[in-house]
Amino acid sequence: MILIIEMCKNSLHNLEFVKPIEDIIRKNGFEYKTVFYKNLRDFFLEDFDKIIISGTSLKDNMFIKSLDCFNWVKDINKPILGICSGMQILALLFEGKRKKCQEIGLNSVDFTRELLGAKGKIEVYELHNYYAESEDFEVFANSKNCPQAFKHKNKEFYGVLFHPEVRNKEMIVDFIQK
Amino acid sequence: MKCAVLFSGGKDSAYAAFLAKKHGYEISCLIAVVSENPESYMFHTPSITKVKKQAEVMEKPLLIKKTKGEKEKELEDLKCVIKKAVDNYKIESVVTGAVESAYQASRVQKICDSLDIECFNPLWQKDQLELLKDLINNDFEIILTGVFAYPLDESWLGKKIDENFIEEMKKLYEKYKINIVGEGGEFESFVLNCPLFEKKLVISNREISGKNNSWKMEIELK
């Protein structure tokens, strides 16, 4: 079963940032459970095979003040895919830094190495005002402005700054089927 | 949270408004942008008289902005009317019915970001068939008022979005890959009734014009 961690401060945003991920997972025959990140303590993470951390809206930076809700990431040994804010959280948990970079709309991203089935130049949908990087993560793709995809050097932790649930659904499928 | 709904009178913006209200958001006003350019990338081209009637039965104020519809310049007009909604109605967010168009969605996102307000797109990436079924299940009465893509023709005007419509659209999608929710401009719809309306709108007159695969039905409401 896949755990989807909702990141949205405003519940109406779940239809935009979480439901598309749920739809992809369900259509590919997997079960999932969706939990708001502040409610994770009520769940036994060992019950899940993989974890996806969703993105959220441009204005929603509430998660930055709640990194302690994600301390479990440092001890867990399961595959995690962080999308946008999810990617930023992964970087920050590993001594990373968050920097300003606005990219909104369709963009071209260059995968210098294959990650989650993506390689070469691909078109993605972006919606962020920040990106994050950490020395514990290797960068696999860049836009002309900032790193777009990374993987932890030692763990199965993936991060994408763009929203694959919009134009690159196959990357999410690759992650859950791995 | 107070929101303004970008409203065209069609099914997508109406359903987005319904979802916003269902999630506890207060619809402070509707915003309709009327483009003089029927081929605008950004806006559908609603009949403003009809949208005014819809706003009346929704009992919501309607802000109308006319635009020449020049690509990218029309966004300044949109920003102007959203700013007016912020100033006049203290809205903190905009709700749109965007489903698939990255062009439309990203441009509204940029405008909202520049005004420091939230942007909600509750139909984003929604499965097309699921959207049509949700409309029917939530008592939306919707008719087609325009068709603009092969193989749609005059016979589709006035059709109600119901189970039969879904079956017919499914067949068209399988054969022609037509966008069955019409977001690419394949068809336009008009909402005659929905849970947001205090009463149903009734058609008093209809006038059809067009040719080949581009047809429009102008309706007058009682």
XYZ file of C-alpha atoms in Angstrom:
400
model
C 0.000 0.000 0.000
C 1.154 3.503 -0.819
C 1.026 6.289 1.765
C 0.239 9.696 0.294
C 1.143 12.504 2.639
C -1.092 15.531 2.060
C 0.735 18.812 2.370
C -2.073 21.282 1.771
C -2.973 23.838 4.431
C -6.293 24.475 2.652
C -8.395 21.344 2.133
C -9.754 22.572 -1.200
C -6.209 22.265 -2.568
C -6.282 18.518 -1.992
C -8.442 18.193 -5.084
C -5.678 19.887 -7.052
C -2.485 18.477 -5.534
C -3.435 15.163 -3.940
C -6.396 13.709 -5.822
C -4.497 13.544 -9.151
C -1.866 11.388 -7.407
C -4.575 9.191 -5.879
C -6.156 8.758 -9.310
C -2.858 7.649 -10.859
C -2.221 5.125 -8.083
C -5.738 3.729 -8.191
C -5.811 3.460 -11.995
C -2.620 1.426 -11.850
C -4.116 -1.078 -9.464
C -2.470 -0.052 -6.198
C -4.071 0.709 -2.866
C -3.287 3.882 -0.986
C -4.039 5.798 2.154
C -3.915 9.594 2.330
C -2.942 11.344 5.562
C -2.369 15.014 6.351
C 1.233 15.471 7.458
C 0.235 16.753 10.891
C -1.720 13.537 11.566
C 1.067 11.095 10.763
C 1.651 10.150 14.409
C -1.653 8.260 14.310
C -0.363 5.909 11.634
C 2.066 3.014 11.655
C 4.414 3.745 8.809
C 5.560 0.124 8.615
C 2.166 -0.744 7.134
C 3.090 1.041 3.918
C 5.386 -0.063 1.101
C 6.131 3.360 -0.341
C 5.470 6.988 0.481
C 4.604 9.970 -1.701
C 4.734 13.489 -0.267
C 2.469 15.792 -2.273
C 3.009 19.358 -3.379
C 0.906 22.300 -2.300
C -0.014 25.801 -3.435
C 2.380 28.661 -4.199
C 1.347 30.578 -1.117
C 1.348 27.643 1.258
C 4.613 27.554 3.212
C 3.133 26.324 6.467
C 5.032 23.026 6.162
C 8.365 24.812 6.623
C 7.509 25.410 10.249
C 6.587 21.762 10.780
C 9.678 19.866 9.713
C 9.523 17.996 13.019
C 6.462 16.195 11.625
C 8.901 14.514 9.233
C 11.676 13.430 11.607
C 10.685 9.807 10.918
C 12.169 10.194 7.407
C 15.701 10.009 8.819
C 15.041 6.546 10.295
C 12.837 4.986 7.647
C 14.084 2.620 4.972
C 11.222 2.792 2.487
C 11.089 4.473 -0.924
C 9.863 8.046 -0.738
C 8.907 10.381 -3.599
C 8.709 14.047 -2.633
C 6.855 16.327 -5.075
C 7.635 20.037 -5.008
C 7.146 20.904 -1.316
C 7.809 17.215 -0.675
C 11.155 17.533 -2.436
C 11.967 20.635 -0.420
C 11.195 18.845 2.838
C 13.500 15.961 1.941
C 16.361 18.362 1.240
C 15.783 20.383 4.415
C 15.728 17.236 6.553
C 19.227 16.468 5.313
C 20.907 19.793 6.085
C 19.626 21.305 2.857
C 18.932 24.902 1.948
C 15.846 26.483 0.432
C 16.297 29.205 -2.175
C 14.011 31.428 -4.179
C 13.162 30.444 -7.704
C 9.797 31.027 -9.319
C 8.736 28.755 -12.126
C 5.063 28.613 -13.075
C 3.618 26.719 -16.012
C 5.107 24.440 -18.640
C 8.889 24.218 -18.584
C 11.684 22.226 -20.151
C 13.776 20.076 -17.845
C 16.903 18.175 -18.815
C 17.557 14.807 -17.205
C 21.280 14.202 -17.568
C 20.697 10.756 -16.077
C 17.575 8.641 -16.054
C 15.366 8.885 -12.985
C 11.968 7.263 -12.513
C 11.888 6.543 -16.216
C 12.556 10.145 -17.262
C 15.562 10.887 -19.451
C 16.767 13.654 -21.713
C 14.698 16.809 -22.197
C 11.111 16.572 -21.055
C 8.240 19.019 -20.640
C 6.968 19.465 -17.095
C 4.459 21.591 -15.191
C 5.963 23.823 -12.529
C 4.348 25.675 -9.666
C 6.839 26.905 -7.109
C 8.508 29.959 -5.654
C 11.375 27.999 -4.089
C 13.644 25.063 -4.661
C 15.905 23.212 -2.231
C 19.157 21.310 -2.445
C 21.256 19.182 -0.135
C 24.664 17.587 -0.421
C 23.108 14.267 0.551
C 21.149 14.220 -2.707
C 22.465 13.811 -6.249
C 20.861 16.033 -8.865
C 19.576 14.199 -11.921
C 17.824 17.024 -13.762
C 17.890 20.801 -14.087
C 15.831 23.515 -15.680
C 17.650 26.642 -16.848
C 16.981 28.067 -13.375
C 17.429 25.362 -10.745
C 17.702 21.657 -9.872
C 14.536 19.780 -10.715
C 15.047 16.173 -9.647
C 17.274 14.439 -7.162
C 17.872 11.170 -5.378
C 19.449 10.506 -1.991
C 22.946 9.084 -2.357
C 22.260 6.123 -0.080
C 18.503 5.764 0.235
C 15.519 5.323 -2.106
C 14.432 8.932 -1.581
C 13.455 10.786 -4.752
C 12.488 14.398 -5.175
C 10.997 16.259 -8.144
C 10.382 19.994 -8.062
C 7.817 19.905 -10.866
C 4.408 18.247 -10.640
C 4.581 14.870 -12.407
C 0.892 14.247 -11.709
C 0.157 16.872 -14.406
C 2.336 16.033 -17.419
C 4.564 13.126 -16.348
C 2.229 10.636 -14.726
C 4.437 7.787 -15.889
C 7.104 8.875 -13.399
C 4.716 8.260 -10.522
C 3.779 4.928 -12.070
C 7.479 4.077 -12.344
C 7.944 4.905 -8.660
C 5.054 2.804 -7.407
C 5.864 -0.130 -9.657
C 9.596 -0.253 -8.906
C -11.912 32.167 3.253
C -13.563 34.566 0.802
C -13.163 33.684 -2.837
C -14.003 35.006 -6.274
C -14.959 32.476 -8.913
C -13.805 32.998 -12.511
C -17.178 32.324 -14.011
C -18.123 31.693 -17.637
C -21.581 30.281 -17.083
C -20.445 26.851 -18.161
C -20.219 23.582 -16.314
C -16.576 23.774 -15.218
C -16.653 27.123 -13.457
C -20.066 26.339 -11.961
C -18.872 23.009 -10.586
C -15.684 24.600 -9.246
C -17.851 27.146 -7.424
C -19.987 24.310 -6.044
C -16.886 22.517 -4.728
C -15.556 25.703 -3.140
C -18.829 26.213 -1.301
C -18.937 22.523 -0.322
C -15.491 22.911 1.258
C -16.695 25.829 3.316
C -15.362 28.708 1.230
C -17.467 31.843 0.920
C -18.141 32.891 -2.672
C -17.942 36.661 -2.354
C -18.328 37.417 -6.021
C -18.178 36.055 -9.545
C -15.806 37.376 -12.190
C -16.652 37.154 -15.878
C -14.175 38.220 -18.513
C -15.821 38.881 -21.855
C -13.415 38.578 -24.739
C -14.016 40.277 -28.062
C -11.723 37.639 -29.542
C -13.664 34.410 -30.039
C -10.365 32.591 -30.474
C -8.890 33.734 -27.193
C -6.465 31.209 -25.721
C -7.411 32.306 -22.271
C -11.117 32.884 -22.033
C -14.282 31.269 -23.137
C -16.608 33.857 -24.617
C -19.786 33.779 -22.609
C -22.876 35.780 -23.368
C -22.774 38.327 -20.617
C -26.567 38.725 -20.469
C -26.928 35.073 -19.567
C -24.115 35.116 -17.016
C -25.831 38.076 -15.355
C -28.992 35.953 -15.002
C -26.970 33.151 -13.466
C -25.379 35.550 -11.006
C -28.870 36.773 -10.092
C -30.156 33.310 -9.258
C -26.919 32.613 -7.379
C -27.493 35.880 -5.520
C -23.857 36.834 -6.005
C -22.366 40.074 -7.269
C -20.813 39.816 -10.714
C -17.740 41.729 -11.821
C -17.535 41.986 -15.596
C -14.401 42.871 -17.523
C -14.328 43.324 -21.262
C -11.103 42.519 -23.041
C -9.992 42.762 -26.633
C -8.631 39.274 -26.160
C -5.139 39.943 -27.410
C -2.841 37.169 -26.348
C -1.035 37.935 -23.072
C -2.459 41.501 -22.987
C -5.788 40.015 -21.939
C -4.046 38.884 -18.763
C -3.630 42.501 -17.683
C -7.395 42.839 -17.934
C -7.864 39.720 -15.838
C -5.455 40.980 -13.208
C -7.283 44.299 -13.138
C -10.659 42.729 -12.403
C -9.257 40.307 -9.826
C -7.635 43.269 -8.063
C -11.033 44.958 -8.094
C -12.496 41.896 -6.386
C -9.753 42.097 -3.761
C -10.400 45.804 -3.170
C -14.208 45.665 -3.231
C -14.982 42.276 -1.734
C -11.816 41.508 0.234
C -11.380 38.179 -1.516
C -8.400 36.106 -0.461
C -8.547 33.614 -3.298
C -9.663 32.925 -6.830
C -11.357 29.697 -7.894
C -11.230 28.472 -11.494
C -12.693 25.537 -13.358
C -9.414 24.696 -15.124
C -9.134 20.966 -15.811
C -6.301 20.335 -18.231
C -5.115 23.631 -19.706
C -1.662 24.431 -18.347
C -1.834 27.656 -20.363
C -4.939 28.934 -18.596
C -4.106 27.608 -15.137
C -0.538 28.878 -15.000
C -1.511 32.367 -16.050
C -4.152 32.662 -13.354
C -1.635 31.272 -10.863
C 0.860 34.006 -11.781
C -1.730 36.735 -11.396
C -2.862 35.420 -8.010
C 0.728 35.122 -6.857
C 1.445 38.712 -7.874
C -1.610 39.839 -5.869
C -0.617 37.606 -2.940
C -3.879 35.667 -2.955
C -4.555 31.947 -3.154
C -5.587 30.189 -6.328
C -7.804 27.102 -6.316
C -8.349 24.784 -9.282
C -10.479 22.006 -7.781
C -11.091 20.294 -11.135
C -7.379 20.120 -11.963
C -6.478 16.911 -13.791
C -9.882 15.495 -12.999
C -10.895 12.496 -15.062
C -13.208 13.701 -17.788
C -15.836 11.044 -17.385
C -15.791 11.394 -13.621
C -16.426 15.129 -14.040
C -19.474 14.570 -16.212
C -20.816 11.945 -13.792
C -20.257 14.246 -10.816
C -22.241 16.962 -12.558
C -25.168 14.631 -13.096
C -24.985 13.178 -9.565
C -24.979 16.669 -8.054
C -28.101 17.759 -9.926
C -26.473 20.083 -12.430
C -28.741 20.787 -15.416
C -26.503 21.715 -18.294
C -27.069 22.082 -22.009
C -24.690 22.480 -24.919
C -24.809 25.962 -26.415
C -21.881 25.709 -28.812
C -19.917 23.075 -30.690
C -16.626 23.829 -32.426
C -14.903 20.615 -33.346
C -15.363 17.698 -35.663
C -17.383 15.495 -35.411
C -19.744 17.619 -33.305
C -22.457 19.307 -35.370
C -25.705 21.241 -35.117
C -27.550 18.209 -33.750
C -25.593 18.521 -30.498
C -26.924 21.989 -29.646
C -29.363 21.967 -26.764
C -28.374 18.455 -25.702
C -28.549 17.957 -21.983
C -25.516 16.564 -20.178
C -26.951 13.296 -18.873
C -26.149 9.590 -19.017
C -26.965 9.437 -22.736
C -24.651 12.347 -23.423
C -21.841 10.565 -21.582
C -22.355 7.402 -23.620
C -22.284 9.338 -26.880
C -19.204 11.315 -25.835
C -17.403 8.110 -24.815
C -17.856 6.758 -28.306
C -16.554 9.999 -29.814
C -13.528 9.944 -27.530
C -12.693 6.381 -28.474
C -12.904 7.196 -32.157
C -11.669 10.793 -32.388
C -9.882 11.474 -29.068
C -12.059 14.558 -28.661
C -11.759 16.316 -25.278
C -15.069 15.214 -23.768
C -15.236 18.003 -21.221
C -14.729 20.622 -23.894
C -11.865 22.434 -22.220
C -10.032 22.773 -25.509
C -12.986 24.705 -26.858
C -14.664 21.697 -28.468
C -17.988 22.694 -26.967
C -19.535 25.256 -24.686
C -22.135 24.544 -22.100
C -24.574 26.586 -20.091
C -25.825 25.787 -16.607
C -29.583 26.115 -16.294
C -29.731 24.852 -12.730
C -27.506 23.579 -9.955
C -27.371 23.536 -6.140
C -25.953 27.087 -6.168
C -29.039 28.489 -7.909
C -32.052 29.722 -5.972
C -34.221 28.844 -8.971
C -33.935 27.195 -12.363
C -33.304 29.304 -15.446
C -35.825 28.781 -18.219
C -35.155 29.279 -21.917
C -37.652 31.555 -23.653
C -36.081 31.642 -27.087
C -33.222 30.066 -28.988
C -31.448 31.037 -32.206
C -29.045 28.721 -33.968
C -26.295 29.751 -36.369
C -23.181 28.201 -37.849
C -21.906 25.729 -40.398
C -19.921 22.509 -40.718
C -18.611 21.764 -37.229
C -18.953 25.223 -35.709
C -22.392 25.988 -34.325
C -23.747 28.295 -31.697
C -27.100 28.460 -29.985
C -27.990 31.850 -28.567
C -30.578 31.501 -25.865
C -32.817 34.028 -24.174
C -33.841 33.392 -20.637
C -37.140 34.226 -18.986
